Coordinates of C-alpha atoms and ligand atoms in Angstrom, one line a residue:
M1 CA -28.8 17.0 -21.9
I2 CA -29.5 15.1 -18.7
Y3 CA -26.8 15.1 -16.0
L4 CA -26.5 11.8 -14.1
D5 CA -22.9 11.9 -13.0
Y6 CA -23.2 13.4 -9.5
Q7 CA -20.4 11.2 -8.1
A8 CA -18.0 12.8 -10.5
T9 CA -19.1 16.3 -9.5
T10 CA -22.2 18.2 -8.6
P11 CA -23.7 21.4 -10.0
L12 CA -22.9 24.5 -8.0
A13 CA -25.8 25.3 -5.6
P14 CA -27.1 28.9 -6.3
E15 CA -26.7 29.6 -2.6
A16 CA -23.0 28.7 -2.8
R17 CA -22.5 30.8 -5.9
D18 CA -24.2 33.8 -4.2
A19 CA -21.9 33.4 -1.2
M20 CA -18.8 33.4 -3.5
L21 CA -19.6 36.4 -5.7
Q22 CA -18.8 39.3 -3.3
W23 CA -15.4 37.8 -2.6
L24 CA -14.4 37.9 -6.2
D25 CA -14.6 41.7 -6.3
G26 CA -17.5 42.9 -4.1
P27 CA -20.1 45.7 -4.7
D28 CA -17.6 48.3 -3.5
G29 CA -14.6 46.4 -5.1
T30 CA -13.0 45.4 -1.8
G31 CA -13.8 41.7 -1.7
F32 CA -10.6 40.6 -3.3
G33 CA -8.4 41.3 -0.3
N34 CA -5.8 38.7 0.9
P35 CA -7.4 36.9 3.9
H36 CA -3.9 36.7 5.4
S37 CA -3.3 40.5 5.3
P38 CA -3.5 42.3 8.6
H39 CA -5.3 45.4 7.2
R40 CA -9.0 46.0 7.2
M41 CA -9.7 44.4 3.8
G42 CA -7.7 41.3 4.8
R43 CA -9.4 41.0 8.2
T44 CA -12.8 41.2 6.5
A45 CA -11.8 38.4 4.1
A46 CA -10.4 36.4 7.0
A47 CA -13.7 36.7 8.9
A48 CA -15.4 35.2 5.8
V49 CA -12.9 32.3 5.8
E50 CA -13.4 31.6 9.5
L51 CA -17.2 31.6 9.0
A52 CA -16.8 29.1 6.2
R53 CA -14.4 27.0 8.3
D54 CA -17.1 26.9 11.1
R55 CA -19.7 25.8 8.6
V56 CA -17.6 23.0 7.2
A57 CA -16.6 22.0 10.8
A58 CA -20.3 21.8 11.7
L59 CA -20.4 18.6 9.5
M60 CA -17.3 17.2 11.2
P61 CA -16.9 15.5 14.6
P62 CA -16.1 17.7 17.7
G63 CA -12.5 17.8 18.9
G64 CA -10.6 18.8 15.7
Q65 CA -9.8 21.5 13.3
V66 CA -10.6 22.0 9.6
H67 CA -7.7 22.9 7.3
F68 CA -8.6 24.1 3.8
T69 CA -6.7 22.6 0.9
G70 CA -6.9 22.8 -2.9
S71 CA -8.8 19.5 -3.3
A72 CA -9.5 16.2 -1.5
C73 CA -6.5 14.7 -3.3
E74 CA -4.3 17.3 -1.7
A75 CA -5.9 16.7 1.7
I76 CA -5.4 12.9 1.4
N77 CA -1.7 13.4 0.4
L78 CA -1.2 15.7 3.3
A79 CA -2.8 13.2 5.7
M80 CA -0.9 10.2 4.4
R81 CA 2.5 11.5 3.7
G82 CA 2.4 13.9 6.6
S83 CA 1.7 11.2 9.1
V84 CA 3.6 8.3 7.7
L85 CA 6.8 10.1 6.6
K86 CA 7.3 12.2 9.8
G87 CA 10.6 14.0 9.9
G88 CA 11.7 12.0 6.8
S89 CA 11.6 8.6 8.6
K90 CA 8.9 6.1 7.9
Q91 CA 6.6 5.5 10.9
G92 CA 5.3 2.1 9.8
R93 CA 3.0 0.5 7.2
V94 CA -0.2 1.8 5.6
A95 CA -3.3 -0.4 5.5
I96 CA -6.1 0.5 3.0
S97 CA -9.3 -1.1 2.0
A98 CA -9.4 -2.8 -1.4
I99 CA -11.8 -0.2 -2.8
E100 CA -10.2 3.1 -2.0
H101 CA -10.2 5.9 -4.5
A102 CA -6.9 6.4 -6.5
A103 CA -6.1 9.4 -4.2
V104 CA -5.6 7.0 -1.3
R105 CA -4.5 3.9 -3.3
D106 CA -1.9 5.6 -5.4
T107 CA -0.4 7.5 -2.5
A108 CA -0.3 4.3 -0.4
Y109 CA 1.7 2.5 -3.2
V110 CA 4.1 5.4 -3.4
L111 CA 4.8 5.1 0.3
D112 CA 5.2 1.3 0.2
E113 CA 3.3 -1.9 -0.5
P114 CA 0.2 -1.4 1.6
H115 CA -1.7 -4.0 3.6
I116 CA -5.1 -4.5 1.8
I117 CA -8.2 -4.9 3.9
P118 CA -10.5 -7.0 1.8
V119 CA -14.2 -6.3 1.0
D120 CA -17.0 -8.8 0.7
R121 CA -19.2 -9.3 -2.4
N122 CA -21.5 -6.5 -1.1
G123 CA -18.6 -4.1 -1.2
I124 CA -18.2 -3.7 2.5
A125 CA -14.8 -3.7 4.2
D126 CA -14.0 -6.7 6.5
T127 CA -13.8 -5.6 10.1
R128 CA -12.2 -8.9 11.2
S129 CA -9.1 -8.8 9.1
N130 CA -6.0 -8.4 11.3
L131 CA -3.8 -5.3 10.8
P132 CA -0.1 -6.0 10.6
G133 CA 1.7 -5.1 13.9
D134 CA 3.7 -2.3 12.3
T135 CA 0.7 -0.4 10.9
A136 CA 1.0 3.3 11.3
L137 CA -2.0 4.5 9.3
V138 CA -5.3 2.9 8.3
C139 CA -7.3 4.4 5.4
V140 CA -10.9 3.4 4.9
M141 CA -13.4 5.6 3.0
Q142 CA -16.9 6.5 4.2
V143 CA -18.8 5.9 1.0
N144 CA -17.3 4.3 -2.2
N145 CA -17.3 6.5 -5.2
E146 CA -17.9 3.7 -7.8
I147 CA -20.5 1.5 -6.2
G148 CA -21.8 3.7 -3.4
T149 CA -21.4 1.3 -0.5
L150 CA -21.2 2.6 3.1
Q151 CA -18.1 1.4 5.1
P152 CA -17.9 0.4 8.8
V153 CA -15.5 3.3 9.6
A154 CA -16.1 3.4 13.3
E155 CA -15.3 -0.3 13.8
I156 CA -12.2 -0.1 11.7
A157 CA -11.2 3.1 13.5
S158 CA -11.3 1.3 16.8
Q159 CA -9.2 -1.6 15.4
A160 CA -6.7 1.1 14.2
K161 CA -6.6 2.6 17.7
E162 CA -6.0 -0.8 19.3
A163 CA -3.1 -1.3 16.9
G164 CA -1.7 2.1 17.8
A165 CA -2.2 3.4 14.3
L166 CA -3.9 6.6 13.0
M167 CA -7.0 6.4 10.9
L168 CA -7.8 8.5 7.8
C169 CA -11.3 8.5 6.4
D170 CA -11.9 9.7 2.8
A171 CA -15.4 11.2 3.3
V172 CA -15.6 12.8 -0.1
Q173 CA -18.7 10.9 -1.2
G174 CA -20.3 10.9 2.2
M175 CA -20.0 14.5 3.4
G176 CA -23.4 16.1 3.6
K177 CA -25.2 12.9 2.9
F178 CA -24.4 11.0 6.2
A179 CA -23.3 12.1 9.7
A180 CA -19.5 12.5 10.0
P181 CA -17.6 9.2 10.2
G182 CA -16.9 8.3 13.8
G183 CA -13.5 7.5 15.3
A184 CA -11.3 8.8 12.5
D185 CA -8.2 10.9 13.3
M186 CA -8.3 12.7 9.9
I187 CA -11.2 13.2 7.5
A188 CA -10.7 14.4 3.9
V189 CA -13.5 16.2 2.0
S190 CA -14.1 18.1 -1.2
A191 CA -16.5 21.0 -1.9
H192 CA -17.4 20.0 -5.5
K193 CA -19.1 16.8 -4.4
L194 CA -21.6 18.6 -2.2
Y195 CA -22.7 21.4 -4.5
G196 CA -19.8 23.7 -3.7
P197 CA -17.1 25.0 -6.1
K198 CA -14.2 23.0 -7.6
G199 CA -10.7 23.7 -6.4
I200 CA -11.2 23.5 -2.7
G201 CA -11.1 20.6 -0.2
A202 CA -10.4 20.2 3.5
L203 CA -8.7 18.0 5.9
W204 CA -10.2 17.7 9.4
V205 CA -7.5 16.8 11.9
R206 CA -8.2 15.6 15.4
D207 CA -6.7 17.8 18.1
G208 CA -3.2 16.5 19.1
V209 CA -2.4 14.9 15.7
E210 CA 0.6 16.5 14.1
L211 CA 1.4 16.3 10.4
D212 CA 4.5 17.2 8.4
P213 CA 3.6 19.9 5.9
Q214 CA 3.8 18.8 2.3
I215 CA 3.6 22.3 0.8
T216 CA 5.9 24.8 2.6
G217 CA 5.9 28.6 2.2
G218 CA 4.0 30.3 5.0
L219 CA 1.9 27.6 6.5
Q220 CA -1.3 29.7 6.5
E221 CA -3.4 26.6 7.2
K222 CA -1.0 25.3 9.9
F223 CA 0.1 22.2 7.9
R224 CA -0.4 23.7 4.5
S225 CA 1.0 26.8 2.7
G226 CA -0.7 29.0 0.1
T227 CA -3.0 32.0 0.0
L228 CA -6.6 30.9 0.5
S229 CA -9.3 31.9 -1.9
T230 CA -12.0 33.7 0.1
A231 CA -14.5 33.0 -2.6
L232 CA -13.9 29.3 -2.7
C233 CA -13.9 29.0 1.1
A234 CA -17.2 31.0 1.2
G235 CA -18.7 28.8 -1.5
F236 CA -17.6 25.6 0.4
G237 CA -19.0 27.0 3.7
A238 CA -22.4 27.9 2.1
A239 CA -22.6 24.5 0.4
A240 CA -21.8 22.7 3.7
Q241 CA -24.4 24.6 5.6
L242 CA -27.0 23.9 3.0
A243 CA -26.1 20.2 2.9
G244 CA -26.5 20.0 6.7
E245 CA -29.9 21.7 6.6
R246 CA -31.1 19.6 3.6
M247 CA -29.5 16.2 4.6
Q248 CA -32.7 14.4 5.2
A249 CA -34.6 16.0 2.3
D250 CA -31.8 15.2 -0.1
K251 CA -31.7 11.6 1.2
D252 CA -35.4 11.1 0.8
H253 CA -35.3 12.5 -2.7
A254 CA -32.4 10.2 -3.6
R255 CA -34.3 7.2 -2.2
D256 CA -37.4 8.0 -4.3
L257 CA -35.2 8.1 -7.4
W258 CA -33.5 4.9 -6.4
D259 CA -36.8 3.0 -5.9
R260 CA -37.9 4.1 -9.4
A261 CA -34.6 3.2 -11.0
V262 CA -34.7 -0.3 -9.5
E263 CA -38.1 -0.7 -11.2
L264 CA -37.0 0.7 -14.5
F265 CA -33.7 -1.3 -14.7
D266 CA -35.5 -4.6 -14.0
G267 CA -33.3 -7.5 -15.1
W268 CA -30.0 -5.5 -14.6
E269 CA -27.6 -6.5 -11.7
I270 CA -27.0 -3.9 -9.0
N271 CA -23.3 -3.8 -7.8
G272 CA -22.8 -3.6 -4.0
S273 CA -25.2 -3.7 -1.1
T274 CA -28.6 -2.3 -1.8
E275 CA -29.1 -1.1 1.8
A276 CA -25.8 0.0 3.3
R277 CA -25.2 2.6 0.7
N278 CA -25.7 6.0 -0.8
H279 CA -29.0 5.7 -2.7
A280 CA -27.9 8.3 -5.2
N281 CA -25.3 6.0 -6.7
F282 CA -26.7 3.4 -9.0
S283 CA -24.0 1.0 -10.3
V284 CA -25.5 -1.6 -12.5
R285 CA -24.4 -4.1 -15.1
R286 CA -25.9 -6.2 -17.9
D287 CA -24.1 -9.2 -19.4
G288 CA -22.8 -8.5 -22.9
L289 CA -23.2 -4.7 -22.6
D290 CA -20.8 -2.7 -24.6
V291 CA -20.5 0.4 -22.4
A292 CA -18.4 2.5 -25.0
R293 CA -21.1 1.9 -27.6
L294 CA -23.9 2.8 -25.1
M295 CA -22.1 6.1 -24.3
S296 CA -21.8 6.9 -28.0
D297 CA -25.5 6.0 -28.6
C298 CA -26.7 8.0 -25.6
R299 CA -24.6 11.2 -25.8
E300 CA -27.3 13.3 -24.4
V301 CA -27.2 11.4 -21.0
M302 CA -24.2 12.2 -18.8
F303 CA -23.3 9.0 -17.0
S304 CA -20.2 7.1 -16.2
A305 CA -18.6 3.8 -17.2
G306 CA -17.6 2.4 -13.7
S307 CA -15.8 5.3 -12.0
A308 CA -15.1 8.6 -13.8
C309 CA -11.6 8.5 -12.4
A310 CA -10.9 5.0 -13.7
S311 CA -12.8 5.2 -16.9
G312 CA -10.6 5.9 -19.9
S313 CA -7.7 3.8 -18.4
G314 CA -9.0 0.7 -20.3
K315 CA -8.3 -1.4 -17.1
P316 CA -11.2 -3.1 -15.3
S317 CA -12.0 -1.2 -12.1
H318 CA -10.1 -2.5 -9.0
V319 CA -13.3 -1.8 -7.0
L320 CA -15.5 -4.1 -9.2
K321 CA -12.7 -6.7 -9.2
A322 CA -12.5 -6.5 -5.4
I323 CA -16.2 -7.4 -5.1
G324 CA -15.6 -10.5 -7.2
L325 CA -16.8 -9.4 -10.7
T326 CA -15.0 -10.9 -13.7
D327 CA -13.3 -8.5 -16.1
Q328 CA -16.3 -9.0 -18.4
Q329 CA -18.8 -8.1 -15.7
A330 CA -16.8 -5.1 -14.6
K331 CA -16.6 -3.9 -18.2
S332 CA -20.4 -4.2 -18.6
T333 CA -21.0 -1.8 -15.6
I334 CA -22.4 1.7 -15.8
R335 CA -22.7 4.2 -12.9
I336 CA -25.7 6.5 -12.9
G337 CA -25.6 9.2 -10.2
W338 CA -28.3 11.6 -9.3
G339 CA -28.8 14.3 -6.7
R340 CA -30.7 17.4 -5.4
Y341 CA -31.6 18.8 -8.7
T342 CA -32.4 15.6 -10.6
T343 CA -36.2 15.3 -11.4
M344 CA -38.1 12.1 -11.6
E345 CA -38.9 13.0 -15.3
E346 CA -35.2 13.3 -16.1
L347 CA -34.4 10.0 -14.5
E348 CA -37.2 8.2 -16.4
E349 CA -36.3 9.8 -19.7
A350 CA -32.6 8.9 -19.3
A351 CA -33.4 5.4 -18.2
Q352 CA -35.6 4.8 -21.2
K353 CA -32.9 6.0 -23.5
L354 CA -30.2 3.8 -21.8
I355 CA -32.4 0.7 -21.6
N356 CA -33.6 1.0 -25.2
A357 CA -30.0 1.5 -26.5
A358 CA -28.8 -1.5 -24.4
L359 CA -31.6 -3.7 -25.8
Q360 CA -30.4 -2.9 -29.4
Q361 CA -27.1 -4.5 -28.4
I362 CA -28.1 -7.6 -26.5
Ligands
PLP1 N1 -12.0 10.5 -2.9 C1 -13.1 10.1 -3.5 C2 -13.9 9.0 -2.9 C3 -13.6 10.8 -4.7 O1 -14.7 10.4 -5.3 C4 -12.8 11.8 -5.2 C5 -13.2 12.4 -6.5 O2 -13.7 11.8 -7.4 C6 -11.6 12.2 -4.6 C7 -11.2 11.5 -3.4 C8 -10.8 13.3 -5.0 O3 -11.4 14.6 -4.8 P1 -10.9 15.9 -5.5 O4 -11.5 16.0 -6.8 O5 -11.3 17.0 -4.6 O6 -9.4 15.8 -5.5

């Protein structure tokens, strides 16, 4: 089996796994303590949580706090609902880019009809589009999950500031690969996209920004209730530290694989900018390709049809539509995603399998 779906999730780094184990039980059996308990076992666990928080914060801008959540979806819901529905009254409208992940997009539509910031054919959000006067929150992601394009977050954050709105950046696909997005008031991230465990995310909140809690019952994380898992926090912290240390090495490795993939997939169309992007996300299409058939013909290669979150819905992806693809072009798109542990041999073997199977069809 060859795993090429790193945007859906990443393997757990051995370093993150090691950091987690002692908090599941511990060599002396005391690692399971509740990090919110005042006794010694609790305080030891709390110290591990705070170390993890510092490690995640090291990848965030200065001037804010990291709040752990159960996922990035939860972090995004807290940021959006908690800032727009303050005290039960709506603060104003939400503006989102046309290519946001469902976590942002669906939440925006639950709150109201959002203002949509368009993207160009390269999949980059328009920094000249005017925000409506009553905008309370602007949401633009750092890196798109389907096509990998890098967004002008700092420019849009200053537009939001001018309009008197808060800015949320979904940095799930960018954390550990790029420097933290500048100018945002809130940043949502997820451990399992950077070689950490599933089941933990975080919301970074700029000092001075107050949110209405969405989960009540103790408020252990200031705006969020629930007992933290020391093991998940420790795993997230170790993964974040490693991602920071390896950022350039991981980037160089991704770029080498990208350059080879471009050669191998000669004649296929690449979706989105080839430069302003995460070079570990290869979204390509070929006219007439039947993606469902390709998946069934290449079961030993783990890749995605469009986005893992949208695939299965049967609807053409809103991201591919937003960059101007027809339904047919969107449906003939596959996303191949690699990362730290992908070898050149694996990429070449998988590419040959995919290309040969596609040639049988076309
Ligand atoms: N935002 C983006 C861009 C994503 O790619 C994902 C996951 O696919 C999420 C948010 C949701 O993350 P989580 O799985 O932690 O809820």
